[in-house]
Tab-separated table of C-alpha atoms in Angstrom:
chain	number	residue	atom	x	y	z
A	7	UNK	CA	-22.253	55.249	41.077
A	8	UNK	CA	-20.828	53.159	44.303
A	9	UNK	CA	-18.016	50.874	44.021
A	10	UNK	CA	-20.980	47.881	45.187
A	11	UNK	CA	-22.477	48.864	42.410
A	12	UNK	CA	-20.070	48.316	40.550
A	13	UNK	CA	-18.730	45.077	41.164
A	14	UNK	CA	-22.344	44.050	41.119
A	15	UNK	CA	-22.521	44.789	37.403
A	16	UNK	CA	-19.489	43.210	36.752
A	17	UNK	CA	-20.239	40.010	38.641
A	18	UNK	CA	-23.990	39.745	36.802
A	19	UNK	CA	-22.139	40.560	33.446
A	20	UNK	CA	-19.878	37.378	34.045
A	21	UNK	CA	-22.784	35.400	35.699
A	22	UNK	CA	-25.267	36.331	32.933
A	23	UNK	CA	-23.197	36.825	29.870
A	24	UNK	CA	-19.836	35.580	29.675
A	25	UNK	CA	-19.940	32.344	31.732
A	26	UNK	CA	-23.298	31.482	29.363
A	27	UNK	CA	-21.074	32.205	26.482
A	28	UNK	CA	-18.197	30.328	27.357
A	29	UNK	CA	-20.478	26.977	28.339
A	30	UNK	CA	-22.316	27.056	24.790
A	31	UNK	CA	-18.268	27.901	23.220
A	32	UNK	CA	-17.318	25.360	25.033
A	33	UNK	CA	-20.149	22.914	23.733
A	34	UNK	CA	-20.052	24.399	20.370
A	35	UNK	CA	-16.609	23.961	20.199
A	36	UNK	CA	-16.731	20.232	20.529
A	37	UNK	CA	-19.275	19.576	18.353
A	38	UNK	CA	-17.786	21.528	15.818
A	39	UNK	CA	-14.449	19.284	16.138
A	40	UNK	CA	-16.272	16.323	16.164
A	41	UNK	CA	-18.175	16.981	12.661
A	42	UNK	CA	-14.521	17.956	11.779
A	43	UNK	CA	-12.990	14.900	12.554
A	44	UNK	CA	-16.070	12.895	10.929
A	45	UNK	CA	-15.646	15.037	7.590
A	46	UNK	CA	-12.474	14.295	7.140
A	47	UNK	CA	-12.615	11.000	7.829
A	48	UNK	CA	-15.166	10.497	5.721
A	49	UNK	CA	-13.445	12.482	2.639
A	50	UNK	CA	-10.338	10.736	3.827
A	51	UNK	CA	-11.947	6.974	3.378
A	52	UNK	CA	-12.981	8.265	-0.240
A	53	UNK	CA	-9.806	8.885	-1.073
A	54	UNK	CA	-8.436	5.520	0.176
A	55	UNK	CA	-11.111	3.907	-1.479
A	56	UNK	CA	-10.402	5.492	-5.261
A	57	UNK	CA	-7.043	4.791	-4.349
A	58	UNK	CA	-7.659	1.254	-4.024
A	59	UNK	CA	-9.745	0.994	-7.305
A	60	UNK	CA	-6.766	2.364	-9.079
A	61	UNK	CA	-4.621	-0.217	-7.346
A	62	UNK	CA	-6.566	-3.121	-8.462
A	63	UNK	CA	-6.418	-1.787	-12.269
A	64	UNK	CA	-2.782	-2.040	-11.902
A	65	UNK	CA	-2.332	-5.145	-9.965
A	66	UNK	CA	-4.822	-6.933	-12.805
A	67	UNK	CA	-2.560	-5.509	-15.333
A	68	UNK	CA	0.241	-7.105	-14.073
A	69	UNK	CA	-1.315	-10.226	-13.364
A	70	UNK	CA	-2.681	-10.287	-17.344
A	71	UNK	CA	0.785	-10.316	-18.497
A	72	UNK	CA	1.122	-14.065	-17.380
A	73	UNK	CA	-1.029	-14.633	-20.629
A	74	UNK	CA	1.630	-13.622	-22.829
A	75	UNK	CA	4.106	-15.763	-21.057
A	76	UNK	CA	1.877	-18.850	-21.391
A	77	UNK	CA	1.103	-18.115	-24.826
A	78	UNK	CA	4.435	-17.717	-26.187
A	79	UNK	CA	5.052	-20.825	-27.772
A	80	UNK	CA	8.621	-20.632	-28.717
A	81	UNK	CA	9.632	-19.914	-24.777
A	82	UNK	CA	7.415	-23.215	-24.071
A	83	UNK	CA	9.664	-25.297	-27.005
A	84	UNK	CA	12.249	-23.560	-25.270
A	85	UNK	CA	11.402	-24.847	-21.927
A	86	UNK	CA	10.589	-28.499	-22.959
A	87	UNK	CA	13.597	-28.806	-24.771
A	88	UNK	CA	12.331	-29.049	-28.140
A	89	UNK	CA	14.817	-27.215	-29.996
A	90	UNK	CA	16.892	-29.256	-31.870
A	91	UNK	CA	20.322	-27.306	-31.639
A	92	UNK	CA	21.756	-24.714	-29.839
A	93	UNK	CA	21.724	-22.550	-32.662
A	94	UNK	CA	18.201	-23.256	-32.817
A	95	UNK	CA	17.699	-21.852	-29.252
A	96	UNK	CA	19.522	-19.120	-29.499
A	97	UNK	CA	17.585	-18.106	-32.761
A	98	UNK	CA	14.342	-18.453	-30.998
A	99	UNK	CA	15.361	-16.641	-28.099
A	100	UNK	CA	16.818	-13.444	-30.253
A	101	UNK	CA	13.676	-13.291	-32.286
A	102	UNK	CA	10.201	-14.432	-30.261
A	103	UNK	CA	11.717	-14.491	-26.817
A	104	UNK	CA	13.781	-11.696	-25.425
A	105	UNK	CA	11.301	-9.491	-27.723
A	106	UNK	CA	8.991	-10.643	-25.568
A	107	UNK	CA	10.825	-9.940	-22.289
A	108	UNK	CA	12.023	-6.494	-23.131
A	109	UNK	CA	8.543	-5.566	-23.975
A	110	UNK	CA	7.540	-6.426	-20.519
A	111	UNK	CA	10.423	-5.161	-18.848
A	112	UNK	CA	10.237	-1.386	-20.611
A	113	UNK	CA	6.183	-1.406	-20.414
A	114	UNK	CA	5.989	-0.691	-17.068
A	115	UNK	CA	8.634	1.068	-14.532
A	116	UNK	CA	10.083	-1.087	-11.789
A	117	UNK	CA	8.851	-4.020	-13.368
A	118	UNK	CA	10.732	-6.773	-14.060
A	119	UNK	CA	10.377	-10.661	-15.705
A	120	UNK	CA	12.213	-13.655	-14.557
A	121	UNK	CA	11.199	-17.196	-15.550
A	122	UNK	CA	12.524	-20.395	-13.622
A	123	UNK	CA	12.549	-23.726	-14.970
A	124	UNK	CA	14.100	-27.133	-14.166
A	125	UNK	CA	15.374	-28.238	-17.479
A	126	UNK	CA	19.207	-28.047	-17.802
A	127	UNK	CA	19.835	-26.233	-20.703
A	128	UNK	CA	23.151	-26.119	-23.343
A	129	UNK	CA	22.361	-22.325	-23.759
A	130	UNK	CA	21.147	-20.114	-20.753
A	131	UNK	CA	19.462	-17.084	-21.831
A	132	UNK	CA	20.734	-14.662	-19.757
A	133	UNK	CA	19.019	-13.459	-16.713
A	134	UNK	CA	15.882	-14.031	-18.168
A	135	UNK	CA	15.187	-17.885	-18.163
A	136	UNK	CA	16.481	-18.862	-15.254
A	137	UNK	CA	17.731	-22.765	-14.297
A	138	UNK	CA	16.581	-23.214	-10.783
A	139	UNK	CA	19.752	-23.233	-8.434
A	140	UNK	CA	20.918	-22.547	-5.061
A	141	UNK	CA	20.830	-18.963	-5.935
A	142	UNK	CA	17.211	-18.772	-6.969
A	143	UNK	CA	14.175	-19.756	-5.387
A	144	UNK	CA	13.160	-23.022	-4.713
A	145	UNK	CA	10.874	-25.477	-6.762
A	146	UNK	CA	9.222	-26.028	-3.226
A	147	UNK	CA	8.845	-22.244	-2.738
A	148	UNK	CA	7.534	-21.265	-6.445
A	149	UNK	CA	4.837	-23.977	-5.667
A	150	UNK	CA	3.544	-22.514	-2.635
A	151	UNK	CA	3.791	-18.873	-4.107
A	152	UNK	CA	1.925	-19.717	-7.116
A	153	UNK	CA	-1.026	-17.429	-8.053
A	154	UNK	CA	-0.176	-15.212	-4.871
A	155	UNK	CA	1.727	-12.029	-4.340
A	156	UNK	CA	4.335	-11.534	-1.842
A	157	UNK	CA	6.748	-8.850	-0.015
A	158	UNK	CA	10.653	-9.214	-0.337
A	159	UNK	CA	11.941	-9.654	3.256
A	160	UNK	CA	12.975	-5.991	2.748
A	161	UNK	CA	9.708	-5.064	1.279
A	162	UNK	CA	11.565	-2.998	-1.502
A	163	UNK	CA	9.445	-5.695	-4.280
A	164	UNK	CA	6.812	-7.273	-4.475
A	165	UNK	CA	6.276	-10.023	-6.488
A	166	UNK	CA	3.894	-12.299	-8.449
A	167	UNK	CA	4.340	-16.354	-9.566
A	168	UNK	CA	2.709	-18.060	-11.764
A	169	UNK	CA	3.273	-21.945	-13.306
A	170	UNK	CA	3.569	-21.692	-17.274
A	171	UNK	CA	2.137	-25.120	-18.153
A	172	UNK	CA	2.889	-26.600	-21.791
A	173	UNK	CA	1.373	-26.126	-25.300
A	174	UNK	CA	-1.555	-29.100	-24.397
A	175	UNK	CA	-1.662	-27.482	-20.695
A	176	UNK	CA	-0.618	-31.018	-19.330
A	177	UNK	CA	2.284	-30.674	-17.373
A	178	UNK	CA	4.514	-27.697	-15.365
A	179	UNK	CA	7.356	-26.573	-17.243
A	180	UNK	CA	8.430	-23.682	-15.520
A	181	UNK	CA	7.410	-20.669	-13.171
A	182	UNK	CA	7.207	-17.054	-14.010
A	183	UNK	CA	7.805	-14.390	-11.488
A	184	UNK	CA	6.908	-10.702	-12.265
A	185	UNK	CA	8.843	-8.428	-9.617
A	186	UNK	CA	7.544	-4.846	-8.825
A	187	UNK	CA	8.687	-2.239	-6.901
A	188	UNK	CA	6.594	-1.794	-3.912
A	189	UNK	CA	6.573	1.730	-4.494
A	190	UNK	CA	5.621	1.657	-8.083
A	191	UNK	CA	2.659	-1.096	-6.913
A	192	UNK	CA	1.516	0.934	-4.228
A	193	UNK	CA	1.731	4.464	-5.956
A	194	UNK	CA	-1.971	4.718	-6.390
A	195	UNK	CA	-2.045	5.203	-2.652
A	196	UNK	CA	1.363	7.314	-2.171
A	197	UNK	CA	0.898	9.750	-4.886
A	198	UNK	CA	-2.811	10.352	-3.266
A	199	UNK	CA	-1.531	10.964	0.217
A	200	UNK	CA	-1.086	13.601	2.482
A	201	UNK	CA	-0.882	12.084	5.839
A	202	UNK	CA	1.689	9.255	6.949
A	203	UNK	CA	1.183	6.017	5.490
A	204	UNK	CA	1.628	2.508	7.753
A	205	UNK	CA	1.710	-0.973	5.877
A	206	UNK	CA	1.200	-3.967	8.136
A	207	UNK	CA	2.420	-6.924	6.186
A	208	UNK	CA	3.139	-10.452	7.746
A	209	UNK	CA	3.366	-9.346	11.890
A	210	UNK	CA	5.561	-6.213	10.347
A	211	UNK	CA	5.062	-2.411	10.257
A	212	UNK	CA	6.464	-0.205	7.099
A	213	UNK	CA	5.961	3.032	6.530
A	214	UNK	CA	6.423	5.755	3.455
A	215	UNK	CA	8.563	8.449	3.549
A	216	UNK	CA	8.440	10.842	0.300
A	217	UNK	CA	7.161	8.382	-1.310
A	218	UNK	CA	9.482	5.644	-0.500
A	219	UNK	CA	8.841	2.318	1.615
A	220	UNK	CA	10.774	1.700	4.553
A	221	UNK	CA	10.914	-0.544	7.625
A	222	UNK	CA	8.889	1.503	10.435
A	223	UNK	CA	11.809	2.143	12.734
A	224	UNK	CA	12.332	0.428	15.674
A	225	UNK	CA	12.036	3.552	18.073
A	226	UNK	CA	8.518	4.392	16.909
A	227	UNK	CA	7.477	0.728	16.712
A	228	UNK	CA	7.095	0.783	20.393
A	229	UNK	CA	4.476	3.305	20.734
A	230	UNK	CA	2.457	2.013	17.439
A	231	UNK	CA	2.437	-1.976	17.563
A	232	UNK	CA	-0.146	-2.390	19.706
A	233	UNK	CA	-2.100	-1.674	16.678
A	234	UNK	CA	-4.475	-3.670	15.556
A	235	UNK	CA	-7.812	-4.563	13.710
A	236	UNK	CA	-9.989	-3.415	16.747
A	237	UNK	CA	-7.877	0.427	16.417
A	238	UNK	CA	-8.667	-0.134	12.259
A	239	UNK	CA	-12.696	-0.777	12.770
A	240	UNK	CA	-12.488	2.270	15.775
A	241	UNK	CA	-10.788	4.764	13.587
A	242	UNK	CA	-8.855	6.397	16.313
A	243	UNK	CA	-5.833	5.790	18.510
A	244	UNK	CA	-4.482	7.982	20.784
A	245	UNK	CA	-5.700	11.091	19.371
A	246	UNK	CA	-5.111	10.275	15.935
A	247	UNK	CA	-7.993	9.761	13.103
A	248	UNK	CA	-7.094	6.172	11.280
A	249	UNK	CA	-8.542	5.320	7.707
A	250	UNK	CA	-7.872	2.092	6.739
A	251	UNK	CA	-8.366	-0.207	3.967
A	252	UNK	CA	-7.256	-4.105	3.277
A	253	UNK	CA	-5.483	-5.130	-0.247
A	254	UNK	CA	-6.794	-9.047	-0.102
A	255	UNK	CA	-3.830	-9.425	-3.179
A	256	UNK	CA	-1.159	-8.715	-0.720
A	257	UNK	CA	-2.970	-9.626	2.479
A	258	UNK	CA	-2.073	-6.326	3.579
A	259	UNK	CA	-3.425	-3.435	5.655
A	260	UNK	CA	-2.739	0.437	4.396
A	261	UNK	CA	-3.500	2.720	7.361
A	262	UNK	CA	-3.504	6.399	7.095
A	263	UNK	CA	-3.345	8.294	9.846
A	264	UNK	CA	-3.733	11.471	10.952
A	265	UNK	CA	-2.515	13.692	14.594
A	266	UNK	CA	-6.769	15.213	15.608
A	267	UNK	CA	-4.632	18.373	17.070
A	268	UNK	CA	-3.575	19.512	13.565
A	269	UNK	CA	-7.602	19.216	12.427
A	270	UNK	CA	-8.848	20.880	15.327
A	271	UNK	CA	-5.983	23.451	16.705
A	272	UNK	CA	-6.918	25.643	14.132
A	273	UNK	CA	-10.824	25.459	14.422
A	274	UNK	CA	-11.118	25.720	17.863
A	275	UNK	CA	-8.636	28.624	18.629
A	276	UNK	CA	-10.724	30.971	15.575
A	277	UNK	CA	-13.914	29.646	17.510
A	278	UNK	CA	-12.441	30.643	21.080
A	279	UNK	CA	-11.533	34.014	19.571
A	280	UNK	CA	-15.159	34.681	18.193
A	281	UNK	CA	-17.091	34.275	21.257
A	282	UNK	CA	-14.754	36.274	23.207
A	283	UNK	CA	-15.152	38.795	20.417
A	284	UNK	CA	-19.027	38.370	20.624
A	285	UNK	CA	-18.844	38.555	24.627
A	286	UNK	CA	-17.290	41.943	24.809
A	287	UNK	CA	-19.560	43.247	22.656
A	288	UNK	CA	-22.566	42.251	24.653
């Protein structure tokens, strides 16, 4: 057998075998990423969305305990002033009212009950009925948070207010605030998680980090603000998967994302290695 001969074998093994078999790799290769990528996005918005359905069983919870608030009728005598003495007071707030607070406070981790009034009172009751001051929120600002939820400025709470109207439901006598912590509130979706978590939140970016909420920092802010419902409805920016869902409660956007190259690295280096595998043979 002549060297022509040879290299003429060799170049119609390449020409008829291997560069065929590398094209349809090639081709299979991407396909097979992109039903990747599509699978787990799919699985991924599953999870988001049982994640969200647990959310809104606890964020109705802690809404519902408003009712025991507004149906406590001692704290309402309290708050109208219709105790006659201060021993009075003080004997309603040991036995139907700090019950009441403790209950709420212990029921739930991270949870916490504060409600504001106007009245000034003879005999404050501790940290838990609160005389609105300089050091407390605003009348002004419990009005316009009323039935909402809100971030601190922090975002370590969040927090719920609700007006606590008297025993005939005719006039305000005071605001209640439940305060969470934002990681106990959004646990449903931290605990659930495998990939990095973003929170967009009033203009502002904060992320998780073993299980803890944080300001995105600054540094990485730069190369993910540009962000935005268009990259949500899309599902991808720069070569990351994103899986999104909106809390309407908090007004607030939970983004998942996801680097493709650690869905596909592996998949398309065992595929490479096959159809070498299965060229040689031929």
């Amino acid at each position: 057998m002549n060297l022509s001969l040879i290299k003429k074998m060799i170049w119609g093994y390449v020409i008829i075998v291997l560069f065929p078999m590398l094209v349809f790799g090639t081709l299979y290769s991407r396909l097979s990423s992109s039903s990747i990528i599509q699978e787990y996005k799919s699985s991924r918005q599953t999870l988001l969305e049982e994640s969200h359905a647990n959310y809104k069983s606890r964020i109705s919870q802690y809404k519902s305990y408003s009712k025991l608030f507004q149906n406590n009728q001692p704290l309402l005598q309290y708050l109208q002033g219709y105790n006659r003495t201060a021993s009075d007071e003080i004997y309603s707030y040991l036995t139907d009212i700090k019950p009441l607070f403790s209950y709420i406070n212990s029921s739930t981790p991270g949870m916490k009950a504060i409600v504001y009034h106007t009245r000034d009172v003879d005999v404050p009751l501790e940290d838990h009925v609160v005389f609105i001051n300089d050091h407390t929120p605003s009348e002004d600002k419990l009005i316009e948070d009323d039935g909402k939820w809100k971030f601190s400025k922090d975002h370590a709470q969040a927090y719920y207010t609700e007006k606590l109207l008297s025993a005939d439901y005719s006039r305000v006598v005071g605001y209640l605030r439940i305060l969470v912590k934002s990681e106990e509130l959004l646990s449903p979706f931290l605990l659930s998680n495998s990939d990095t978590l973003y929170f967009h939140y009033e203009d502002t970016w904060f992320s998780e980090h073993d299980n803890n909420l944080s300001l995105y920092d600054q540094d990485e802010i730069v190369s993910f603000n540009s962000l935005d419902e268009k990259d949500f409805k899309s599902g991808r920016y720069k070569n990351q998967i994103i899986n999104f869902i909106y809390l309407d409660d908090l007004d607030i956007y939970v983004a998942a994302v996801t680097p493709i190259s650690g869905l596909i690295n592996a998949s398309g280096s065992s595929t490479t290695l096959i159809i070498l595998f299965i060229s040689l043979l031929l």
